[in-house]
Every structure is written in structure tokens, then in C-alpha cells.
Amino acid sequence: MADHQRQRIHPVVVEAPPPPTTPLVPPGSSRSEKGSSNPYHRPSPLLLQHSHAMPPIIPLPPKKRSRSCFCRCLCWTLFLIFLLFILIAAIATTIYFVFKPKLPDYSVDTLRINDLRLNFDMSLYAKFEVRITATNPNKKIGIYYEKDGRMSVWYTNTELCQGSLPEFYQGHQNRTVLNLSLSGQVQAGSTIMAAIQQQQQTGRIPLDLKVKAPVAIKLGMLKLRKVKVLGECQLLVDSLSSNNLISIKASNCKFRMKP
């Protein structure tokens, strides 16, 4: 009975608490959002040295778009200029092949000296009459001769006389004869008169006829803006005697248009 009343004592196994585990914290982060540090993680000295050596990274400001806008505007401007050049070239080519423009032609028919004398003040007075023929060779282009047209006679870079050109319209393939009266006075004319008399003995006196005529071109029903016809005729005459019809031995005329 006593044996049955004895209490049996069984050994109790006491489990030891598990060792603390290292929390999963990324390397390099030592504090949480609340500022607590992780006692089980120490940053390596190499990382500390590297973090002190590198300067702080400063974000760059955003790039400005002004440069790109300027380049875009420049490209469009060059493109428009090129397009305008192509358009003008196309219009000029069309006008050339449709109307086939030609320069007007001029010829000196006669030259008469009405007066050529020395005055008492030794100035040289000259009065010439010139007959010229203006020819418009164009089939589809008319020419308006505007006011302020001039013609002058020169001898060795000295203007002897001048006169105005009349205003008129010259139609297609038209030929117009103009009789012009030119007059002028030159100071220190004794030297010029002596040179003319000396060359008159040879029968070869050079003269220059210069023309400056503002004209407007008419293409069909369209009248374009005015341009200038500039011309020069180099003449070789036999004499400059007064009241005498001069014989023109040689004539060379050149004309061009100027905007």
C-alpha cells in the first residue's frame, strides 16, 4: 500500500529559449523611421570612409528649351527663304519662256552741230541736234518711257551738251524716230576747243552719246515697276563745224537695264 501511495516524480524537460535572431535590415541602414538603431548591425569602416569621401549629390536644374526654340525658328526661316527663292526663280523662268524679253535697240542716225563757239568768258557753248531710232523687238512686251530721261554728248570725259527724252509708249515690235535738241556750256572751253580743232584736221573726232532712260515694262495687261535703261554710243565723226551735217564714220552702242 505504501508503495502505491508513493508519488512518482517524472523528470521535466525545460526547453531553453531560442537565441536571438538578426533582424532583416538592409545593409547600410542603421536607423528606423523612429530613429532607433539596430544593435546587431554595425556599418563597416570601409563604408563609413567611403560615405565621408564622396561629396553630396546635387540634382541638376532642368534644361531650358530656349535653344531648341531658336534652332527651330532658324530652320523655318531658312526654309521659307529657300522656298521664296524657288518661287521667284520659277516665275522668272515662266516669264522668260512665255514673253521672251529682249533689250530695246537704239541707233544714231544723224548728228548736226547748230552752234559751237567760245564766249567772251572763255566758256564753250554747244548746241547739237541728234536723230536716233528706238526699236522695241519684243512681240509681247510694251515699253513706257517715263519722264526724267536724259541724253548727253561727251568729248574726252567732258560733257558738251545734254537734253531730255520725251515721254511716250512704244508698242510691240515698234520703231520710233526721235529728234532731240541738246545744248550746254562748259567752263575753260579754250583748251577743249583747241583739242577739237587739232583732231578735226585728222578727220577723226571721238564723241560719246550717253542715255539714261527710266522705263516701265508692260507684260500683257500688267505694268511692272520702273527700271533704268543705261546706254552709251561711241561715235567717230569727221568734223564738228557749225551748221554742218556730221558724217558718222563709226558707231558702237551698248545698252543695259538697271533696277
Tab-separated table of C-alpha atoms in Angstrom, residues 48-148:
chain	number	residue	atom	x	y	z
A	48	LEU	CA	31.943	54.873	-43.380
A	49	GLN	CA	35.158	56.069	-45.046
A	50	HIS	CA	33.550	55.959	-48.498
A	51	SER	CA	30.496	57.875	-47.339
A	52	HIS	CA	32.661	60.644	-45.864
A	53	ALA	CA	34.839	60.886	-49.012
A	54	MET	CA	32.019	61.325	-51.581
A	55	PRO	CA	30.513	64.837	-51.897
A	56	PRO	CA	26.761	65.210	-51.696
A	57	ILE	CA	24.901	64.746	-54.974
A	58	ILE	CA	23.168	67.952	-56.090
A	59	PRO	CA	20.360	67.490	-58.607
A	60	LEU	CA	20.874	69.373	-61.906
A	61	PRO	CA	18.340	72.020	-62.902
A	62	PRO	CA	16.072	71.152	-65.820
A	63	LYS	CA	17.422	72.148	-69.284
A	64	LYS	CA	15.972	75.246	-70.843
A	65	ARG	CA	14.107	74.984	-74.119
A	66	SER	CA	15.113	78.389	-75.445
A	67	ARG	CA	17.980	76.960	-77.519
A	68	SER	CA	15.750	74.376	-79.166
A	69	CYS	CA	13.130	77.043	-79.967
A	70	PHE	CA	15.786	79.277	-81.546
A	71	CYS	CA	17.084	76.419	-83.719
A	72	ARG	CA	13.554	75.569	-84.802
A	73	CYS	CA	12.792	79.189	-85.762
A	74	LEU	CA	16.093	79.464	-87.655
A	75	CYS	CA	15.361	76.296	-89.625
A	76	TRP	CA	11.875	77.519	-90.572
A	77	THR	CA	13.229	80.917	-91.621
A	78	LEU	CA	15.873	79.350	-93.873
A	79	PHE	CA	13.267	77.024	-95.336
A	80	LEU	CA	10.916	79.927	-96.146
A	81	ILE	CA	13.751	81.923	-97.754
A	82	PHE	CA	14.696	78.913	-99.868
A	83	LEU	CA	11.044	78.397	-100.851
A	84	LEU	CA	10.716	82.084	-101.806
A	85	PHE	CA	13.870	81.847	-103.917
A	86	ILE	CA	12.484	78.803	-105.730
A	87	LEU	CA	9.177	80.624	-106.336
A	88	ILE	CA	10.875	83.723	-107.755
A	89	ALA	CA	13.079	81.581	-109.986
A	90	ALA	CA	10.037	79.689	-111.253
A	91	ILE	CA	8.164	82.936	-112.039
A	92	ALA	CA	11.196	84.428	-113.809
A	93	THR	CA	11.666	81.263	-115.854
A	94	THR	CA	7.994	81.265	-116.841
A	95	ILE	CA	8.134	84.935	-117.892
A	96	TYR	CA	11.290	84.338	-119.899
A	97	PHE	CA	9.896	81.381	-121.864
A	98	VAL	CA	6.424	82.910	-122.353
A	99	PHE	CA	7.349	86.516	-123.217
A	100	LYS	CA	10.974	86.021	-124.363
A	101	PRO	CA	12.122	89.544	-123.350
A	102	LYS	CA	14.762	91.381	-125.387
A	103	LEU	CA	16.545	94.667	-124.752
A	104	PRO	CA	15.427	97.634	-126.864
A	105	ASP	CA	17.808	98.733	-129.575
A	106	TYR	CA	18.953	102.286	-130.357
A	107	SER	CA	20.888	103.717	-133.269
A	108	VAL	CA	22.207	107.202	-134.015
A	109	ASP	CA	21.018	108.249	-137.469
A	110	THR	CA	22.284	111.828	-137.826
A	111	LEU	CA	24.229	114.384	-135.830
A	112	ARG	CA	24.174	118.106	-136.631
A	113	ILE	CA	26.129	120.927	-134.978
A	114	ASN	CA	23.968	124.040	-134.764
A	115	ASP	CA	26.402	126.043	-132.681
A	116	LEU	CA	29.889	125.511	-131.235
A	117	ARG	CA	31.714	128.669	-130.152
A	118	LEU	CA	33.804	130.319	-127.462
A	119	ASN	CA	32.174	133.079	-125.431
A	120	PHE	CA	33.896	136.175	-124.086
A	121	ASP	CA	34.393	134.478	-120.697
A	122	MET	CA	36.208	131.629	-122.496
A	123	SER	CA	33.355	129.200	-121.884
A	124	LEU	CA	32.407	126.831	-124.694
A	125	TYR	CA	28.778	126.837	-125.860
A	126	ALA	CA	27.495	123.829	-127.824
A	127	LYS	CA	24.141	123.043	-129.423
A	128	PHE	CA	23.620	119.709	-131.178
A	129	GLU	CA	20.691	118.057	-132.923
A	130	VAL	CA	20.587	114.273	-132.755
A	131	ARG	CA	18.259	111.921	-134.547
A	132	ILE	CA	18.012	108.438	-133.025
A	133	THR	CA	15.835	105.420	-133.722
A	134	ALA	CA	14.465	103.363	-130.806
A	135	THR	CA	13.350	99.834	-131.668
A	136	ASN	CA	11.297	97.504	-129.488
A	137	PRO	CA	11.921	93.964	-130.787
A	138	ASN	CA	9.561	92.218	-128.336
A	139	LYS	CA	6.375	90.575	-129.584
A	140	LYS	CA	4.506	90.582	-126.240
A	141	ILE	CA	6.184	93.390	-124.267
A	142	GLY	CA	5.468	97.130	-124.398
A	143	ILE	CA	7.753	99.882	-123.086
A	144	TYR	CA	6.694	103.058	-121.270
A	145	TYR	CA	9.345	105.797	-121.447
A	146	GLU	CA	8.830	107.846	-118.301
A	147	LYS	CA	9.893	111.409	-117.504
A	148	ASP	CA	13.416	112.471	-116.473
